[in-house]
Amino acid sequence: MQYIAPATAKEAASLLHASTGIARVLAGGTDLLVQMKAGMIEPDLIVDIKKIKGMKDITPEAGGFRIGAAVSGTELGDHAGVCALWPGVVEAFELIGSTQVQGRCTMAGNLCNASPAGDAVPAMVAANAIARIVGPDGERDCPVQDIPVSPGKTSLKKGEFITSILLPARPKGSADAYLRFIPRTEMDIAVCSAGVSLTLAADGTCTAARVSLGAVAATVLLVEDAAKAIIGTKLDDASVAKLEAACSAACKPITDKRGTIEFRTEVAGVLARRATRIAQSRAGERT
Amino acid sequence: MALDEYSKREFTVVGTRPVRQDGIDKVTGRAQYGADFSLPGMLHAVALRSPHAHARIKSIDTSAALALPGVKAIVTSADFATNHDVQSVQDHCLARDKAMYDGHAVAAVAATSAAVARKALKLIKVDYEILPHVTDIETSMKPGAPIVQEGRRGRKVPAHYSDNATGFCEFGHGDIEAGFAKADLIVERTFKTSSTHQGYVEPHACLASVGNDGRADLWCCTQGHFQVRNLCSKMLNMDQSALRVTASEIGGGFGGKTTVFIEPVALLLSQKTGRPVKMVMTRDEVFKASGPTVASMTDVKIGMTKDGRITAGYAHIRYEGGAWPSDTIYPGAQCAFASYDLEAVKSQGVNFLTNRPLQAAYRAPGSPQSTYAVESVVDELCQILGLDPIDARLKNAAKKGTKSSYGPTYDEIGLIPLLEAAKAHPHYSAPLGPNQGRGISNGFWFNFGGETAVSLAIDFDGSVTLVEGNPDIGGSRAAMSMMAAEELGIPYEKVRTIVADTASLGHNEVTHGSRVTFAVGLATIKAARAAKVEMCRRAAMVWGIPAEAVEWENGAARAMGHNAGEHEPMTIEQIGANSSKTGGPIVGHHETMAEGAGVSFGVHICDLHVDPETGYTTVLRYTVLQDAGKAIHPDYVEGQMQGGAVQGIGWALNEEYIYGKDGRLQNAGFLDYRIPVASDLPKIDTVILEIPNPGHPYGVRGVGETGIVPPLAAISNAVSHAIGVRMSELPMSPQRILHAIHSKG
Amino acid sequence: MVTVTIWGSLRDATDGAAEVEVNASTFIEVLNALKANYPGLTAQIDRGVSMSIDGLIYKDSWFTPVRPDSEVVLMPLMVGG
Ligand SMILES: Cc1cc2nc3c(=O)[nH]c(=O)nc-3n(C[C@H](O)[C@H](O)[C@H](O)COP(=O)(O)OP(=O)(O)OC[C@H]3O[C@@H](n4cnc5c(N)ncnc54)[C@H](O)[C@@H]3O)c2cc1C
C-alpha cells in the first residue's frame, strides 16, 4: 500500500488517475480508516488531500461560502458566518460522531462515502450545495445531490475528487434545519432523517423551500412535492401536514437491523414536519 | 459468640470513601490490562471463524497456510487432550466436528505478526457441509425445528417441545389451582427478552508461555484465574500446579469472563511452537464468540384478590443459551417469585439449544428475565385493580419467616424496608407530565461465598500487605484494605492489597455471585484477627506476661487486667520492627469455604417519557434502593447499583443480538449493538439500606448482581403506563413502541 | 431424622414426595442418605447441588451440622455473574 500526500490538486488527480489498483482519497479518514481496519477494503494507493493548499479554507463567495474539502466539523462549527447563514447544514455536520471524530471528519468525505444515512448530505441537498470537482480533465461543478448514485458509489469519474463545496447565498428571511432519528442520543447512525431549507416573506409566506430525506432510499431524496406543499402558504398546519404526507409518500426504504420500512416511512415525515417548524422559527427571526 | 458472626459495632474506616489504590494507575495508563503483556520472541495468534451458523467440518487443510513465511503453528480441536469434564467449554473454544454458530472458531494460527497470521487465515481451506440452523427460541422449541445437537433431549422435558430442549426444572409449593380459584383477577401473559451481551469494554486477551519442561505461565483478563487454570490444565492434560495464571487488571466482566475462550488456544499454540503466544479478540469476535446472556420466552399467570393479595403464581420460563446445554433455567425459575410470600407458587424452566454462542453468566444470571415477566404481571394486576403498586407489593412481600418460592425459609431480609423507603422517597410522589410513565419493580438474587484464601503480612515497618486471589472488578482491593485497616486499627493507606497469581495462594473461587466483598472480606477479617493474636503473643513475650493478658486496640497491643498500665502499648510498627527477633515474620492467613452469604433484594423506580410520534424513550429519573448489609466503601456500592440500572436500561430499551435469516449475527459491534451512552442517562439516584447479614462479621451482603434484576420490569412498566399499552417484549426499541402505540387504535 | 425438601422436577425420584425423611447429622450424610434411599437422585447430586440449612445456602460443606429440627432444602448448584 502506498500513501502519498501531494501538494496540489492537479497532482492528486493525476495520481488517482494513473493508479492501476484500488485508489482512495483520504480526508479525515473517519470512514476510510475504519473500513480498512475492519478489513472491508485494502487500497493500493491512498492520496491524502489535507496537504493541498486551500483545502482547509472557508472563503466567502458571492454571498455564500466555499468550504474546502478538508474542513472539519469543529472548524465549520467555529465559523460564525457559516453558522449564521446555514445553521441547518452546520447542525447536521456537527451531529457526526463525537468530539474526536468532529476534529477530523469532512462534509466531502461524508458525501463521497455515499452512505444513504450520512448526516451532512440531506442538509447539503436541502441547501442546494454545489461540489467543485477536480479531475484529469480539469475542474467542474456538480450539485451535491448528483454525487451519490447508490450505497457506497458516487458519480465521480476515475481520477476525480472534490476540492470544495459551495454553500450558496440566500435571501433575507431564509433558514434551514436538520433532524435525524437515532435510538440513542449520539454515536449512532440515522434510521431516517430530514433536512428543510426555506425562505419566508415578511408576512410569513413561504416563498421558497427544499426538503430532503436521508436513510429512506438508496440515496438522499430531494422531495419536490413536499416543498410544493408549503410554498405559497403561511405554513398552516394543513400545509405542513401535506408536506409530511409527501415525505412519507416519497420514502423507498428497506427493512434492516436499524429500522423497518414502516417505521422509517412514518418517522421521516414526522422529522420533516418538525424540521420545517424549526426552520420556520429560525427564518422568522431573520425577516 | 464465634468471631465470624455479625456483631454490631462502630466503624472508623469502614463506611468512609477513600480513593481506590488502583485508581491512579488506571487513569494514567500504568495499569496492565490483558493485551498489555508482552514477552521477547512472542508470536501473535488469530482464530479462523466459521461463517456458517451450523455446518459439519468435513476437512481442514492447513498446508498452504503453514507454508506462508512467518507462520509457526496452526491448531484445531484435534490438538486438545480428550476430557469429558470440560468438553463443551473446549468445543466452544475450537469446533470439533461441527461449527455450531456464526463466529465459532475452527482453527487458530500463530505467526510472527498479527498481519501474517491474518493472511494465513485466508489460506486455510475448510470443507463445510452446511446444515439447517436455528437461531431463535421460538423456532427452536417447535417440533420439526433443526436440531442443534442430537441426543441432548432432557429426560423430563414436556413432550410437546422439540429435541432442542435439554433440561427441565420445577420449583414451588402449595396448590396453585386452588390459589387461582380464590383470585378475583387473573392475568396471564407471555414475555420475550433478547439475548444481550455484558458489554465489557475490554476484549478478551491473553499471553501464554509454555516452557520446554511443560510448565506454563498465562497472563489473561479474567474474573477468575484459578478457574482458568483448572479448565486449561484439564484441556491440555497438565498438572494444575504446572500452569501458573496471573490475572491482569480487568476492564469489566459482569459474568462474561468466568470461563475461557482463547486462553486454551493460546496455550496450545505456545506448546506447539515453544514460544510465547499472544491472542487478543477483536470487538467483532467478542460479540460473536464470547458468551452473551440467554434469550427468553416466559409465560406467567398470577391471581390476585381485589385488595391486592396474590393467591397463586405460575411461571413457565424458556431460555435459549446457545449451542450447548445451560443451567440458567434453574436460577431463572428459582428467582421468579422470590420476592413474594406465597401460599401457592410454581415455576418451571426449560432450556433450548440454538445456533448461537454458548451463553455465559451475566450479573444474577437468569433472574432478570423471569423477574421481568412476573413483575410486569404484578404491575398489570395493580393497574387493573386500581392498587398502588408498592402497597400491593408490601402486602405480599417476603420477610423473615417466609417460605421462599425456591424452598428455604428467609432469615433477616430487607425487602419490606426497601419498599417502605421507596414509597417514602420523593421520587415516588413527584408529578408526571404528559406522555410520561413511572414503573417500579422488585428484584432478588441469592449471592454466595465459595473457596477463599488470603494472606496478610505485617511488614517490618508495620505496614501491611494483603494478598488475595480475586480479580478486582469493582473496587474490591480498596474494600479489602479497608476491612484489614478496620480490624487492625491502622490507617487505610497503610494496607496494600494485591491480587496474587495462582501459585501464591490456595484456590479462590471466581469473582462472581457477588461473593468477593462478602467472602474475601470475611477471610481478610479472619486473617487480620489471626495476625492480631500473633502480635499480642509477641508483645506478651516481650513483656513477660501471659498472652491472654494482652489485647489489641487501635493498632497496638495493650496489657490488660492486672497488667494494665504496667507497659506502654506496643504499636504495630514496633511489633513489626522486632518480628525477626521475636519469632520471625508475622503473617495471618485464612482459608475457607465461605458460607452464609445473605440474599439480596432491590427496588427500582423509573420515570420516563415516550415521544408518541417516534416511540423514542427518554429515561428522566431513576432511583435504585438496595440492601447492602453493610456498605464497606459506599462509592463502590453505589457504583454497582448504578451500573446495574444502566445495563438494565440498555437491555430494556435497545440492546439485542440481531441474527439474519442466514443465521449470521448482524450487529457485532457497539455501533449497532446499542448500549446506552452517557448522554442517554439521567443521574441514577441511589439509596443504600443496611440490614446486616448475620453471616458476616461486619454484616456485609453482596451487592454486585441484584441491581440488574429490577430494571427490565421497572422500565417496561413505565413505558406501558406512558403509552397506555402493556409491553411484553424487550428490547422496547422505538419501532416496537411505535407499533404498540398504533395497535391501540 | 431430618426432613429434606426436594425441588419439583426431582420429585419423580421420590415417588412424588416434596419432603423426605433421612437419618443424617451433617450435610454429607444428608446427601449420602438421599442417594441410598432414592437412587434416582444420584445423578443430580453427583452433578453438584447446594443445600439450604436453616435458611443459609451451603455449596459443598460436608461437615456442616444438621439438627433434627433443621430446615433442609436441596437446591441446584449456584452460579453467578
Ligand atoms: C465513531 C464514528 C461516529 C460516526 N458518526 C457518524 C454520524 O453520526 N453520522 C454520519 O453521517 N457519519 C458518521 N460517521 C462516519 C464519518 O465520520 C463521516 O462519514 C465523515 O463525514 C467522513 O468524513 P472523512 O473526512 O473522515 O472521510 P474519509 O474517511 O476520509 O473518506 C470517506 C470516503 O470518501 C472518500 N473521500 C473523502 N474525501 C473525498 C473527496 N474530497 N473527494 C472524493 N472522495 C473523497 C474517501 O476516499 C472515502 O471513500 C462516524 C464515524 C465514526 C468513526
Tab-separated table of C-alpha atoms in Angstrom, chain B residues 156 169-172 223 254-255 327 330 334 361 363 365 406 408-409 445-446 448 509 512-513 595-596 705, chain C residues 5 7-12 44 47 52 54-61 71 73 75-76 78-81:
chain	number	residue	atom	x	y	z
B	156	LYS	CA	-38.100	-34.611	31.940
B	169	CYS	CA	-36.732	-27.878	36.306
B	170	GLU	CA	-39.583	-27.056	38.635
B	171	PHE	CA	-39.835	-25.305	41.986
B	172	GLY	CA	-42.599	-24.205	44.276
B	223	GLN	CA	-12.826	-12.837	36.587
B	254	PHE	CA	-20.162	-8.881	34.547
B	255	GLY	CA	-20.074	-12.674	34.401
B	327	ASP	CA	-28.415	-24.387	33.562
B	330	TYR	CA	-32.520	-23.029	37.476
B	334	GLN	CA	-35.961	-20.014	41.482
B	361	ALA	CA	-23.225	-15.646	33.143
B	363	ARG	CA	-24.994	-10.481	36.595
B	365	PRO	CA	-27.822	-14.937	35.582
B	406	TYR	CA	-37.427	-21.858	45.874
B	408	PRO	CA	-35.780	-22.246	52.174
B	409	THR	CA	-37.286	-20.008	54.843
B	445	TRP	CA	-30.537	-12.542	43.894
B	446	PHE	CA	-29.014	-15.251	46.060
B	448	PHE	CA	-22.842	-16.770	47.505
B	509	GLU	CA	-13.500	-19.132	43.523
B	512	HIS	CA	-18.847	-13.788	40.701
B	513	GLY	CA	-22.021	-14.408	42.651
B	595	GLU	CA	-20.884	-19.937	53.511
B	596	GLY	CA	-23.646	-17.742	54.814
B	705	GLU	CA	-25.719	-8.510	40.814
C	5	THR	CA	-37.351	-30.620	50.828
C	7	TRP	CA	-37.401	-29.426	44.357
C	8	GLY	CA	-40.257	-30.095	41.967
C	9	SER	CA	-38.510	-31.638	38.995
C	10	LEU	CA	-36.698	-34.174	41.215
C	11	ARG	CA	-39.832	-35.497	42.820
C	12	ASP	CA	-40.224	-38.311	40.301
C	44	GLN	CA	-28.293	-34.819	40.101
C	47	ARG	CA	-23.547	-33.254	39.157
C	52	SER	CA	-30.028	-24.640	52.355
C	54	ASP	CA	-31.901	-23.181	58.254
C	55	GLY	CA	-32.056	-20.526	55.584
C	56	LEU	CA	-28.327	-20.397	54.791
C	57	ILE	CA	-27.166	-21.770	51.476
C	58	TYR	CA	-24.151	-24.107	51.549
C	59	LYS	CA	-22.413	-25.132	48.376
C	60	ASP	CA	-20.290	-28.031	49.447
C	61	SER	CA	-19.580	-28.133	53.159
C	71	GLU	CA	-34.990	-26.848	57.749
C	73	VAL	CA	-33.766	-27.780	51.307
C	75	MET	CA	-31.016	-26.779	45.803
C	76	PRO	CA	-29.312	-26.686	42.395
C	78	MET	CA	-25.315	-21.890	42.257
C	79	VAL	CA	-23.522	-19.857	39.624
C	80	GLY	CA	-23.242	-16.106	39.414
C	81	GLY	CA	-22.083	-13.304	37.225
